[in-house]
XYZ file of C-alpha atoms in Angstrom:
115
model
C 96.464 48.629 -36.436
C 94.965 45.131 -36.281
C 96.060 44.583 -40.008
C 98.723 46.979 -40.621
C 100.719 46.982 -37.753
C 103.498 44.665 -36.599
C 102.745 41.430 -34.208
C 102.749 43.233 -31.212
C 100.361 46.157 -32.117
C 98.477 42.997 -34.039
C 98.069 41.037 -30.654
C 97.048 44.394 -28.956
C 94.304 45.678 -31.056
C 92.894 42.027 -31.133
C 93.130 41.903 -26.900
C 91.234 45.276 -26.847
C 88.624 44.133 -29.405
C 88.253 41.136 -27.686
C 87.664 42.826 -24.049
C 85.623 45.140 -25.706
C 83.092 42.609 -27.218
C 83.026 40.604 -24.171
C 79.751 40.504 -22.560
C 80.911 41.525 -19.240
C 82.586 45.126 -20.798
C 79.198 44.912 -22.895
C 76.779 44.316 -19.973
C 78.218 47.416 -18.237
C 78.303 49.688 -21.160
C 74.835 48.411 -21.692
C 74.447 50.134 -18.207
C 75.915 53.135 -18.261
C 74.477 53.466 -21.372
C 71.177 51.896 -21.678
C 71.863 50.820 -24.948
C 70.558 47.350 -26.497
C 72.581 44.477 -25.679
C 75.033 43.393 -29.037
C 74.728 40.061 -28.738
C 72.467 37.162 -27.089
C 74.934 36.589 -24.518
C 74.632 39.856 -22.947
C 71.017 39.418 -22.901
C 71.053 36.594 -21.190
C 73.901 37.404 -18.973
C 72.477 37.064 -15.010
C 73.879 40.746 -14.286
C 72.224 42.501 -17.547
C 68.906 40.517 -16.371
C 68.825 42.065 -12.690
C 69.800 45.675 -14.328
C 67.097 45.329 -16.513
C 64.502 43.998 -14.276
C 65.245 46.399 -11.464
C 66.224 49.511 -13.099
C 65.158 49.751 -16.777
C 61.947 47.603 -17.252
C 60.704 49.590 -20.001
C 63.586 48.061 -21.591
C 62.524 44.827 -21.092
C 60.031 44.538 -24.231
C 62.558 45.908 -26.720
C 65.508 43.092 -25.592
C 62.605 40.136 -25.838
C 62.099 41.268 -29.490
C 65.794 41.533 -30.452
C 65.385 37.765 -31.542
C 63.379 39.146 -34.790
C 65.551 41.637 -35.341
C 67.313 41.449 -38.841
C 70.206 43.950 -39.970
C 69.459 46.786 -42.765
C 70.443 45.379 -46.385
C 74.096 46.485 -47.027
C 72.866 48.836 -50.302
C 73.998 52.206 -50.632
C 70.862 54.103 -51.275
C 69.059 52.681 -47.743
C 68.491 55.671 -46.568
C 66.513 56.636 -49.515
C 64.676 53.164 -49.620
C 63.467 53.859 -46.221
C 62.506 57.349 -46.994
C 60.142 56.131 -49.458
C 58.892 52.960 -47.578
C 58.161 55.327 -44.851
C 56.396 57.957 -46.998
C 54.023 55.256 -48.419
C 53.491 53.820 -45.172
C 52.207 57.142 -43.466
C 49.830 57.763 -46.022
C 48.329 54.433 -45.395
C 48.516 54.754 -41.472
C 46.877 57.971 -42.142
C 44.327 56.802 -44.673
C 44.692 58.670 -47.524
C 45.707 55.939 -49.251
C 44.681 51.912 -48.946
C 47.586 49.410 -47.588
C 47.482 48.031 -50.696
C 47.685 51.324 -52.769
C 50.709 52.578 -50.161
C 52.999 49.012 -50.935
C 52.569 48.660 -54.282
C 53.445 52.717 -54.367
C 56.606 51.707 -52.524
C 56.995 48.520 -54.552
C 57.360 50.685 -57.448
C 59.512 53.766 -55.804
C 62.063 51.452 -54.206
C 62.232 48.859 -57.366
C 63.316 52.033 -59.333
C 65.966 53.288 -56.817
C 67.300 49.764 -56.784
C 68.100 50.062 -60.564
């Protein structure tokens, strides 16, 4: 609708998105949801900060490290890439293999998926 349809269902669809993606819809569906906030203003937002203070503070720690957070590579074989990071990564965790032994292991796995 927001590219196909004429003005009117244009100028819709983009008012929707927009009050969608606004961080006051967001801090309540963040709420009702206890989902992570979508963006920094949410996060930030004086309302979200009281929820999450007085109701959810187990929350708390997860929000705070948002700021590292980094989006999955857009590659169509992730989920296989992160099967095979994982694998190696158990074993080490584990110990039945050394950390060095359990990346270069996954160096090699996900190098060859990537090909």
């Amino acid at each position: 609708v927001m590219f196909a349809g004429d003005e009117a269902q244009q100028q819709a669809a983009f008012t929707f998105a927009a009050w969608l993606t606004s961080t006051e819809t967001q801090v309540t569906w963040d709420e009702q949801t206890t989902f992570m906030p979508i963006r920094q203003s949410v996060a930030d937002s004086a309302d979200f900060q009281t929820w999450l203070n007085e109701t959810e503070p187990r929350l708390i720690p997860f929000v705070e490290s948002q700021q590292y957070a980094i989006n999955r590579p857009p590659v169509a074989v992730y989920a296989e890439l992160s099967d095979v990071f994982s694998a190696n990564l158990e074993r080490a965790l584990y110990g039945q293999v050394s950390t060095e032994d359990a990346l270069t292991n996954a160096e090699v796995a996900v190098n060859a998926l990537l090909r």
